[in-house]
């Protein structure tokens, strides 16, 4: 008798083909943290462009290197592009039917159409990382679809990354005018939300009253946290409240990604904590 492994599905349409994804997914900087990425997962489902799927268990890749494969798409390297500087790099698991590897791709084509190495037909997007102005990987740790900036002394994440600080917009408890601030350097285009930390006495500066929201639409006449419109804010930090820092998870509404805030003194600040990737299918 004949047994077909990974038989074709009835239709290759996205409505019927199974989603790619991973369980137990973890992505961290590897043995040479400026250039190498390590990936582990208890189970991964990968898809081909024709709708075929393949499952792998106990995946472990420790040598995904962004300095290789810069001319020709290479397993456990780049997909034929140089990683560049101050850029987002997208991570894929790939398979040729015999073994699983990994691949990194730049934002060209939204980073979601990598050039696969010869013989590899299965792929699954699993996350994104970022390089600094020198082309070194920032330190991050990803579990499932959630990524957090990882603080490591003496590296490019020795302290949390500052998004904005100082005076911004017009703070008011009744009718604030919020200022838009870009977070495109702190979350990849695939992110659906950003996790931020908000402070009112950043660097021991003059204490500030601070408001933070997903967009400037939260501000306006009587829309303040004590305005008659009845609006509540994700973050409302009176500078005299004795609260030093709070965290918030904000849905990203704009593209390129922005959030909004108001601060009335030098101590107001927003720092990046991490993001949730809306394209990664992983619990």
mmCIF file of N, CA and C in Angstrom, residues 142-254:
data_model
loop_
_atom_site.group_PDB
_atom_site.id
_atom_site.type_symbol
_atom_site.label_atom_id
_atom_site.label_comp_id
_atom_site.label_asym_id
_atom_site.label_seq_id
_atom_site.Cartn_x
_atom_site.Cartn_y
_atom_site.Cartn_z
ATOM 1 N N UNK A 142 11.806 37.166 22.676
ATOM 2 C CA UNK A 142 10.442 36.938 22.197
ATOM 3 C C UNK A 142 9.939 35.599 22.699
ATOM 4 N N UNK A 143 8.729 35.598 23.229
ATOM 5 C CA UNK A 143 8.027 34.369 23.601
ATOM 6 C C UNK A 143 6.639 34.423 22.977
ATOM 7 N N UNK A 144 6.314 33.432 22.160
ATOM 8 C CA UNK A 144 5.063 33.498 21.408
ATOM 9 C C UNK A 144 5.102 34.694 20.471
ATOM 10 N N UNK A 145 4.032 35.505 20.484
ATOM 11 C CA UNK A 145 4.007 36.679 19.606
ATOM 12 C C UNK A 145 4.368 37.964 20.337
ATOM 13 N N UNK A 146 4.897 37.840 21.548
ATOM 14 C CA UNK A 146 5.246 39.005 22.364
ATOM 15 C C UNK A 146 6.764 39.155 22.460
ATOM 16 N N UNK A 147 7.269 40.345 22.145
ATOM 17 C CA UNK A 147 8.702 40.628 22.203
ATOM 18 C C UNK A 147 8.958 41.753 23.193
ATOM 19 N N UNK A 148 10.053 41.639 23.936
ATOM 20 C CA UNK A 148 10.427 42.665 24.902
ATOM 21 C C UNK A 148 11.886 43.049 24.684
ATOM 22 N N UNK A 149 12.166 44.357 24.762
ATOM 23 C CA UNK A 149 13.550 44.807 24.744
ATOM 24 C C UNK A 149 14.232 44.252 25.989
ATOM 25 N N UNK A 150 15.417 43.667 25.806
ATOM 26 C CA UNK A 150 16.101 43.022 26.922
ATOM 27 C C UNK A 150 17.309 43.863 27.334
ATOM 28 N N UNK A 151 17.332 44.295 28.583
ATOM 29 C CA UNK A 151 18.423 45.133 29.059
ATOM 30 C C UNK A 151 19.640 44.269 29.397
ATOM 31 N N UNK A 152 20.772 44.632 28.773
ATOM 32 C CA UNK A 152 22.043 43.934 29.006
ATOM 33 C C UNK A 152 23.123 44.992 29.154
ATOM 34 N N UNK A 153 23.801 45.013 30.274
ATOM 35 C CA UNK A 153 24.821 46.026 30.537
ATOM 36 C C UNK A 153 25.893 46.039 29.454
ATOM 37 N N UNK A 154 26.306 47.244 29.043
ATOM 38 C CA UNK A 154 27.375 47.393 28.070
ATOM 39 C C UNK A 154 26.968 47.150 26.628
ATOM 40 N N UNK A 155 25.645 47.063 26.350
ATOM 41 C CA UNK A 155 25.167 46.818 24.987
ATOM 42 C C UNK A 155 24.319 47.992 24.518
ATOM 43 N N UNK A 156 23.722 47.841 23.329
ATOM 44 C CA UNK A 156 22.852 48.895 22.805
ATOM 45 C C UNK A 156 21.489 48.937 23.490
ATOM 46 N N UNK A 157 21.254 48.049 24.449
ATOM 47 C CA UNK A 157 20.068 48.131 25.310
ATOM 48 C C UNK A 157 20.496 48.088 26.773
ATOM 49 N N UNK A 158 21.498 48.880 27.105
ATOM 50 C CA UNK A 158 21.945 48.946 28.498
ATOM 51 C C UNK A 158 20.869 49.562 29.383
ATOM 52 N N UNK A 159 20.077 50.465 28.808
ATOM 53 C CA UNK A 159 18.923 51.048 29.486
ATOM 54 C C UNK A 159 17.736 50.985 28.532
ATOM 55 N N UNK A 160 16.544 51.177 29.072
ATOM 56 C CA UNK A 160 15.349 51.123 28.226
ATOM 57 C C UNK A 160 15.390 52.250 27.194
ATOM 58 N N UNK A 161 14.810 51.989 26.029
ATOM 59 C CA UNK A 161 14.898 52.907 24.899
ATOM 60 C C UNK A 161 13.846 54.005 25.017
ATOM 61 N N UNK A 162 14.314 55.254 24.927
ATOM 62 C CA UNK A 162 13.411 56.390 25.092
ATOM 63 C C UNK A 162 12.710 56.743 23.788
ATOM 64 N N UNK A 163 11.395 56.838 23.835
ATOM 65 C CA UNK A 163 10.586 57.220 22.675
ATOM 66 C C UNK A 163 10.463 58.731 22.583
ATOM 67 N N UNK A 164 10.169 59.384 23.698
ATOM 68 C CA UNK A 164 10.000 60.845 23.722
ATOM 69 C C UNK A 164 10.144 61.320 25.158
ATOM 70 N N UNK A 165 10.535 62.590 25.296
ATOM 71 C CA UNK A 165 10.655 63.164 26.641
ATOM 72 C C UNK A 165 10.480 64.674 26.556
ATOM 73 N N UNK A 166 10.247 65.291 27.723
ATOM 74 C CA UNK A 166 10.127 66.745 27.797
ATOM 75 C C UNK A 166 8.708 67.229 27.604
ATOM 76 N N UNK A 167 8.590 68.488 27.195
ATOM 77 C CA UNK A 167 7.276 69.104 27.000
ATOM 78 C C UNK A 167 6.705 68.680 25.651
ATOM 79 N N UNK A 168 5.432 68.298 25.638
ATOM 80 C CA UNK A 168 4.776 67.885 24.397
ATOM 81 C C UNK A 168 3.296 68.207 24.481
ATOM 82 N N UNK A 169 2.724 68.650 23.378
ATOM 83 C CA UNK A 169 1.303 68.961 23.344
ATOM 84 C C UNK A 169 0.943 70.008 24.382
ATOM 85 N N UNK A 170 -0.317 70.010 24.785
ATOM 86 C CA UNK A 170 -0.800 70.898 25.841
ATOM 87 C C UNK A 170 -1.511 70.052 26.886
ATOM 88 N N UNK A 171 -0.857 69.905 28.044
ATOM 89 C CA UNK A 171 -1.473 69.110 29.096
ATOM 90 C C UNK A 171 -2.621 69.876 29.724
ATOM 91 N N UNK A 172 -3.722 69.170 29.929
ATOM 92 C CA UNK A 172 -4.873 69.720 30.639
ATOM 93 C C UNK A 172 -5.698 68.557 31.137
ATOM 94 N N UNK A 173 -6.212 68.661 32.346
ATOM 95 C CA UNK A 173 -7.069 67.591 32.851
ATOM 96 C C UNK A 173 -8.472 67.660 32.249
ATOM 97 N N UNK A 174 -8.801 68.799 31.628
ATOM 98 C CA UNK A 174 -10.136 68.939 31.032
ATOM 99 C C UNK A 174 -10.117 68.933 29.511
ATOM 100 N N UNK A 175 -9.213 69.717 28.891
ATOM 101 C CA UNK A 175 -9.210 69.831 27.426
ATOM 102 C C UNK A 175 -7.780 69.782 26.887
ATOM 103 N N UNK A 176 -7.137 68.623 26.931
ATOM 104 C CA UNK A 176 -5.756 68.525 26.458
ATOM 105 C C UNK A 176 -5.655 68.509 24.938
ATOM 106 N N UNK A 177 -4.522 68.957 24.434
ATOM 107 C CA UNK A 177 -4.174 68.816 23.021
ATOM 108 C C UNK A 177 -2.985 67.867 22.947
ATOM 109 N N UNK A 178 -3.187 66.684 22.421
ATOM 110 C CA UNK A 178 -2.136 65.668 22.402
ATOM 111 C C UNK A 178 -1.238 65.831 21.186
ATOM 112 N N UNK A 179 0.020 65.498 21.361
ATOM 113 C CA UNK A 179 0.994 65.529 20.270
ATOM 114 C C UNK A 179 1.252 64.104 19.796
ATOM 115 N N UNK A 180 1.324 63.921 18.487
ATOM 116 C CA UNK A 180 1.630 62.611 17.922
ATOM 117 C C UNK A 180 3.132 62.360 17.995
ATOM 118 N N UNK A 181 3.519 61.136 18.330
ATOM 119 C CA UNK A 181 4.933 60.767 18.375
ATOM 120 C C UNK A 181 5.113 59.425 17.671
ATOM 121 N N UNK A 182 6.123 59.348 16.808
ATOM 122 C CA UNK A 182 6.378 58.125 16.058
ATOM 123 C C UNK A 182 6.971 57.047 16.958
ATOM 124 N N UNK A 183 6.491 55.819 16.774
ATOM 125 C CA UNK A 183 7.083 54.669 17.458
ATOM 126 C C UNK A 183 7.574 53.636 16.440
ATOM 127 N N UNK A 184 7.746 54.078 15.189
ATOM 128 C CA UNK A 184 8.140 53.165 14.121
ATOM 129 C C UNK A 184 9.526 52.572 14.342
ATOM 130 N N UNK A 185 10.362 53.239 15.140
ATOM 131 C CA UNK A 185 11.689 52.704 15.442
ATOM 132 C C UNK A 185 11.656 51.702 16.585
ATOM 133 N N UNK A 186 10.506 51.567 17.227
ATOM 134 C CA UNK A 186 10.415 50.740 18.427
ATOM 135 C C UNK A 186 9.491 49.541 18.263
ATOM 136 N N UNK A 187 8.756 49.476 17.164
ATOM 137 C CA UNK A 187 7.929 48.314 16.840
ATOM 138 C C UNK A 187 8.028 48.058 15.341
ATOM 139 N N UNK A 188 8.021 46.794 14.905
ATOM 140 C CA UNK A 188 8.041 46.511 13.471
ATOM 141 C C UNK A 188 6.689 46.832 12.843
ATOM 142 N N UNK A 189 6.631 46.987 11.516
ATOM 143 C CA UNK A 189 5.350 47.240 10.851
ATOM 144 C C UNK A 189 4.314 46.143 11.082
ATOM 145 N N UNK A 190 4.746 44.963 11.494
ATOM 146 C CA UNK A 190 3.824 43.870 11.753
ATOM 147 C C UNK A 190 3.222 43.917 13.159
ATOM 148 N N UNK A 191 3.651 44.859 13.982
ATOM 149 C CA UNK A 191 3.159 44.935 15.363
ATOM 150 C C UNK A 191 1.710 45.402 15.392
ATOM 151 N N UNK A 192 0.922 44.830 16.320
ATOM 152 C CA UNK A 192 -0.451 45.282 16.492
ATOM 153 C C UNK A 192 -0.591 46.160 17.731
ATOM 154 N N UNK A 193 0.357 46.061 18.668
ATOM 155 C CA UNK A 193 0.312 46.912 19.849
ATOM 156 C C UNK A 193 1.726 47.144 20.358
ATOM 157 N N UNK A 194 1.875 48.194 21.150
ATOM 158 C CA UNK A 194 3.156 48.529 21.764
ATOM 159 C C UNK A 194 2.977 48.603 23.268
ATOM 160 N N UNK A 195 3.959 48.074 23.978
ATOM 161 C CA UNK A 195 3.970 48.194 25.433
ATOM 162 C C UNK A 195 4.960 49.308 25.801
ATOM 163 N N UNK A 196 4.467 50.287 26.550
ATOM 164 C CA UNK A 196 5.298 51.438 26.909
ATOM 165 C C UNK A 196 5.379 51.589 28.416
ATOM 166 N N UNK A 197 6.422 52.299 28.855
ATOM 167 C CA UNK A 197 6.581 52.710 30.241
ATOM 168 C C UNK A 197 6.561 54.234 30.268
ATOM 169 N N UNK A 198 5.818 54.809 31.198
ATOM 170 C CA UNK A 198 5.630 56.260 31.254
ATOM 171 C C UNK A 198 6.122 56.769 32.610
ATOM 172 N N UNK A 199 6.918 57.834 32.569
ATOM 173 C CA UNK A 199 7.432 58.416 33.798
ATOM 174 C C UNK A 199 7.200 59.911 33.853
ATOM 175 N N UNK A 200 7.245 60.489 35.056
ATOM 176 C CA UNK A 200 6.998 61.922 35.214
ATOM 177 C C UNK A 200 8.225 62.668 35.744
ATOM 178 N N UNK A 201 9.282 61.925 36.121
ATOM 179 C CA UNK A 201 10.502 62.582 36.627
ATOM 180 C C UNK A 201 11.723 61.949 35.977
ATOM 181 N N UNK A 202 11.675 61.794 34.670
ATOM 182 C CA UNK A 202 12.735 61.122 33.902
ATOM 183 C C UNK A 202 14.062 61.854 34.084
ATOM 184 N N UNK A 203 15.118 61.099 34.342
ATOM 185 C CA UNK A 203 16.463 61.628 34.572
ATOM 186 C C UNK A 203 16.474 62.675 35.686
ATOM 187 N N UNK A 204 15.586 62.484 36.642
ATOM 188 C CA UNK A 204 15.484 63.385 37.789
ATOM 189 C C UNK A 204 15.203 64.821 37.370
ATOM 190 N N UNK A 205 14.494 64.975 36.241
ATOM 191 C CA UNK A 205 14.137 66.308 35.737
ATOM 192 C C UNK A 205 12.887 66.822 36.449
ATOM 193 N N UNK A 206 12.490 68.046 36.123
ATOM 194 C CA UNK A 206 11.306 68.657 36.710
ATOM 195 C C UNK A 206 10.088 67.769 36.501
ATOM 196 N N UNK A 207 9.360 67.493 37.590
ATOM 197 C CA UNK A 207 8.201 66.617 37.520
ATOM 198 C C UNK A 207 7.137 67.133 36.566
ATOM 199 N N UNK A 208 6.540 66.223 35.815
ATOM 200 C CA UNK A 208 5.574 66.594 34.783
ATOM 201 C C UNK A 208 4.233 65.909 35.012
ATOM 202 N N UNK A 209 3.184 66.547 34.527
ATOM 203 C CA UNK A 209 1.883 65.913 34.361
ATOM 204 C C UNK A 209 1.866 65.274 32.972
ATOM 205 N N UNK A 210 1.444 64.026 32.880
ATOM 206 C CA UNK A 210 1.581 63.292 31.626
ATOM 207 C C UNK A 210 0.280 62.575 31.273
ATOM 208 N N UNK A 211 -0.082 62.638 29.997
ATOM 209 C CA UNK A 211 -1.170 61.855 29.421
ATOM 210 C C UNK A 211 -0.619 61.054 28.243
ATOM 211 N N UNK A 212 -1.043 59.807 28.103
ATOM 212 C CA UNK A 212 -0.640 58.979 26.963
ATOM 213 C C UNK A 212 -1.862 58.230 26.451
ATOM 214 N N UNK A 213 -2.016 58.178 25.113
ATOM 215 C CA UNK A 213 -3.170 57.528 24.492
ATOM 216 C C UNK A 213 -2.769 56.973 23.124
ATOM 217 N N UNK A 214 -3.613 56.141 22.513
ATOM 218 C CA UNK A 214 -3.278 55.582 21.199
ATOM 219 C C UNK A 214 -3.213 56.607 20.076
ATOM 220 N N UNK A 215 -4.003 57.709 20.175
ATOM 221 C CA UNK A 215 -4.016 58.691 19.086
ATOM 222 C C UNK A 215 -4.389 60.060 19.627
ATOM 223 N N UNK A 216 -4.177 61.099 18.814
ATOM 224 C CA UNK A 216 -4.500 62.467 19.215
ATOM 225 C C UNK A 216 -6.000 62.682 19.354
ATOM 226 N N UNK A 217 -6.807 61.768 18.803
ATOM 227 C CA UNK A 217 -8.266 61.897 18.891
ATOM 228 C C UNK A 217 -8.763 61.812 20.329
ATOM 229 N N UNK A 218 -7.932 61.314 21.220
ATOM 230 C CA UNK A 218 -8.322 61.219 22.626
ATOM 231 C C UNK A 218 -8.363 62.591 23.295
ATOM 232 N N UNK A 219 -7.674 63.567 22.712
ATOM 233 C CA UNK A 219 -7.679 64.906 23.279
ATOM 234 C C UNK A 219 -8.856 65.720 22.774
ATOM 235 N N UNK A 220 -8.854 67.019 23.116
ATOM 236 C CA UNK A 220 -9.909 67.910 22.647
ATOM 237 C C UNK A 220 -10.723 68.493 23.783
ATOM 238 N N UNK A 221 -11.629 69.370 23.430
ATOM 239 C CA UNK A 221 -12.448 70.079 24.412
ATOM 240 C C UNK A 221 -13.247 69.120 25.283
ATOM 241 N N UNK A 222 -13.051 69.232 26.587
ATOM 242 C CA UNK A 222 -13.743 68.428 27.602
ATOM 243 C C UNK A 222 -13.459 66.932 27.500
ATOM 244 N N UNK A 223 -12.404 66.559 26.752
ATOM 245 C CA UNK A 223 -12.048 65.145 26.620
ATOM 246 C C UNK A 223 -10.950 64.718 27.586
ATOM 247 N N UNK A 224 -10.500 65.611 28.453
ATOM 248 C CA UNK A 224 -9.489 65.256 29.434
ATOM 249 C C UNK A 224 -10.029 64.283 30.463
ATOM 250 N N UNK A 225 -9.133 63.704 31.285
ATOM 251 C CA UNK A 225 -9.572 62.702 32.264
ATOM 252 C C UNK A 225 -10.515 63.262 33.330
ATOM 253 N N UNK A 226 -10.570 64.595 33.448
ATOM 254 C CA UNK A 226 -11.518 65.212 34.367
ATOM 255 C C UNK A 226 -12.481 66.141 33.627
ATOM 256 N N UNK A 227 -12.541 65.969 32.305
ATOM 257 C CA UNK A 227 -13.449 66.780 31.503
ATOM 258 C C UNK A 227 -14.869 66.260 31.569
ATOM 259 N N UNK A 228 -15.811 67.102 31.155
ATOM 260 C CA UNK A 228 -17.224 66.732 31.235
ATOM 261 C C UNK A 228 -17.622 65.694 30.202
ATOM 262 N N UNK A 229 -16.725 65.415 29.232
ATOM 263 C CA UNK A 229 -17.050 64.407 28.220
ATOM 264 C C UNK A 229 -17.022 62.982 28.744
ATOM 265 N N UNK A 230 -16.441 62.785 29.936
ATOM 266 C CA UNK A 230 -16.413 61.443 30.526
ATOM 267 C C UNK A 230 -15.348 60.534 29.947
ATOM 268 N N UNK A 231 -14.319 61.117 29.319
ATOM 269 C CA UNK A 231 -13.261 60.318 28.708
ATOM 270 C C UNK A 231 -12.258 59.872 29.770
ATOM 271 N N UNK A 232 -11.875 58.602 29.749
ATOM 272 C CA UNK A 232 -10.805 58.090 30.592
ATOM 273 C C UNK A 232 -9.579 57.811 29.737
ATOM 274 N N UNK A 233 -8.393 57.965 30.312
ATOM 275 C CA UNK A 233 -7.158 57.819 29.551
ATOM 276 C C UNK A 233 -6.412 56.545 29.941
ATOM 277 N N UNK A 234 -5.757 55.904 28.953
ATOM 278 C CA UNK A 234 -4.912 54.753 29.280
ATOM 279 C C UNK A 234 -3.856 55.098 30.323
ATOM 280 N N UNK A 235 -3.246 56.308 30.184
ATOM 281 C CA UNK A 235 -2.275 56.772 31.170
ATOM 282 C C UNK A 235 -2.582 58.214 31.531
ATOM 283 N N UNK A 236 -2.856 58.469 32.808
ATOM 284 C CA UNK A 236 -3.005 59.819 33.346
ATOM 285 C C UNK A 236 -2.133 59.873 34.595
ATOM 286 N N UNK A 237 -1.021 60.601 34.511
ATOM 287 C CA UNK A 237 -0.055 60.636 35.593
ATOM 288 C C UNK A 237 0.131 62.058 36.095
ATOM 289 N N UNK A 238 -0.556 62.451 37.158
ATOM 290 C CA UNK A 238 -0.297 63.754 37.768
ATOM 291 C C UNK A 238 1.096 63.766 38.384
ATOM 292 N N UNK A 239 1.867 64.781 38.089
ATOM 293 C CA UNK A 239 3.252 64.840 38.548
ATOM 294 C C UNK A 239 3.410 64.894 40.045
ATOM 295 N N UNK A 240 2.349 65.198 40.769
ATOM 296 C CA UNK A 240 2.435 65.285 42.225
ATOM 297 C C UNK A 240 1.835 64.068 42.917
ATOM 298 N N UNK A 241 1.507 63.048 42.127
ATOM 299 C CA UNK A 241 0.801 61.900 42.698
ATOM 300 C C UNK A 241 1.717 60.949 43.448
ATOM 301 N N UNK A 242 3.035 61.119 43.270
ATOM 302 C CA UNK A 242 3.965 60.212 43.918
ATOM 303 C C UNK A 242 4.130 58.893 43.194
ATOM 304 N N UNK A 243 3.535 58.749 42.001
ATOM 305 C CA UNK A 243 3.692 57.543 41.190
ATOM 306 C C UNK A 243 4.822 57.807 40.199
ATOM 307 N N UNK A 244 5.864 56.981 40.236
ATOM 308 C CA UNK A 244 7.023 57.254 39.397
ATOM 309 C C UNK A 244 6.867 56.749 37.968
ATOM 310 N N UNK A 245 6.387 55.527 37.792
ATOM 311 C CA UNK A 245 6.286 54.953 36.465
ATOM 312 C C UNK A 245 5.056 54.049 36.391
ATOM 313 N N UNK A 246 4.457 53.988 35.198
ATOM 314 C CA UNK A 246 3.398 53.029 34.931
ATOM 315 C C UNK A 246 3.649 52.425 33.551
ATOM 316 N N UNK A 247 3.048 51.273 33.280
ATOM 317 C CA UNK A 247 3.145 50.644 31.968
ATOM 318 C C UNK A 247 1.769 50.588 31.333
ATOM 319 N N UNK A 248 1.754 50.539 30.002
ATOM 320 C CA UNK A 248 0.489 50.473 29.276
ATOM 321 C C UNK A 248 0.698 49.721 27.970
ATOM 322 N N UNK A 249 -0.347 49.046 27.527
ATOM 323 C CA UNK A 249 -0.353 48.348 26.246
ATOM 324 C C UNK A 249 -1.314 49.093 25.333
ATOM 325 N N UNK A 250 -0.792 49.675 24.244
ATOM 326 C CA UNK A 250 -1.589 50.511 23.362
ATOM 327 C C UNK A 250 -1.709 49.877 21.981
ATOM 328 N N UNK A 251 -2.929 49.741 21.488
ATOM 329 C CA UNK A 251 -3.149 49.275 20.127
ATOM 330 C C UNK A 251 -2.604 50.304 19.148
ATOM 331 N N UNK A 252 -1.919 49.832 18.110
ATOM 332 C CA UNK A 252 -1.377 50.732 17.098
ATOM 333 C C UNK A 252 -2.456 50.984 16.048
ATOM 334 N N UNK A 253 -2.811 52.254 15.873
ATOM 335 C CA UNK A 253 -3.896 52.620 14.965
ATOM 336 C C UNK A 253 -3.404 53.160 13.631
ATOM 337 N N UNK A 254 -2.183 53.684 13.586
ATOM 338 C CA UNK A 254 -1.692 54.370 12.390
ATOM 339 C C UNK A 254 -0.561 53.585 11.738
#
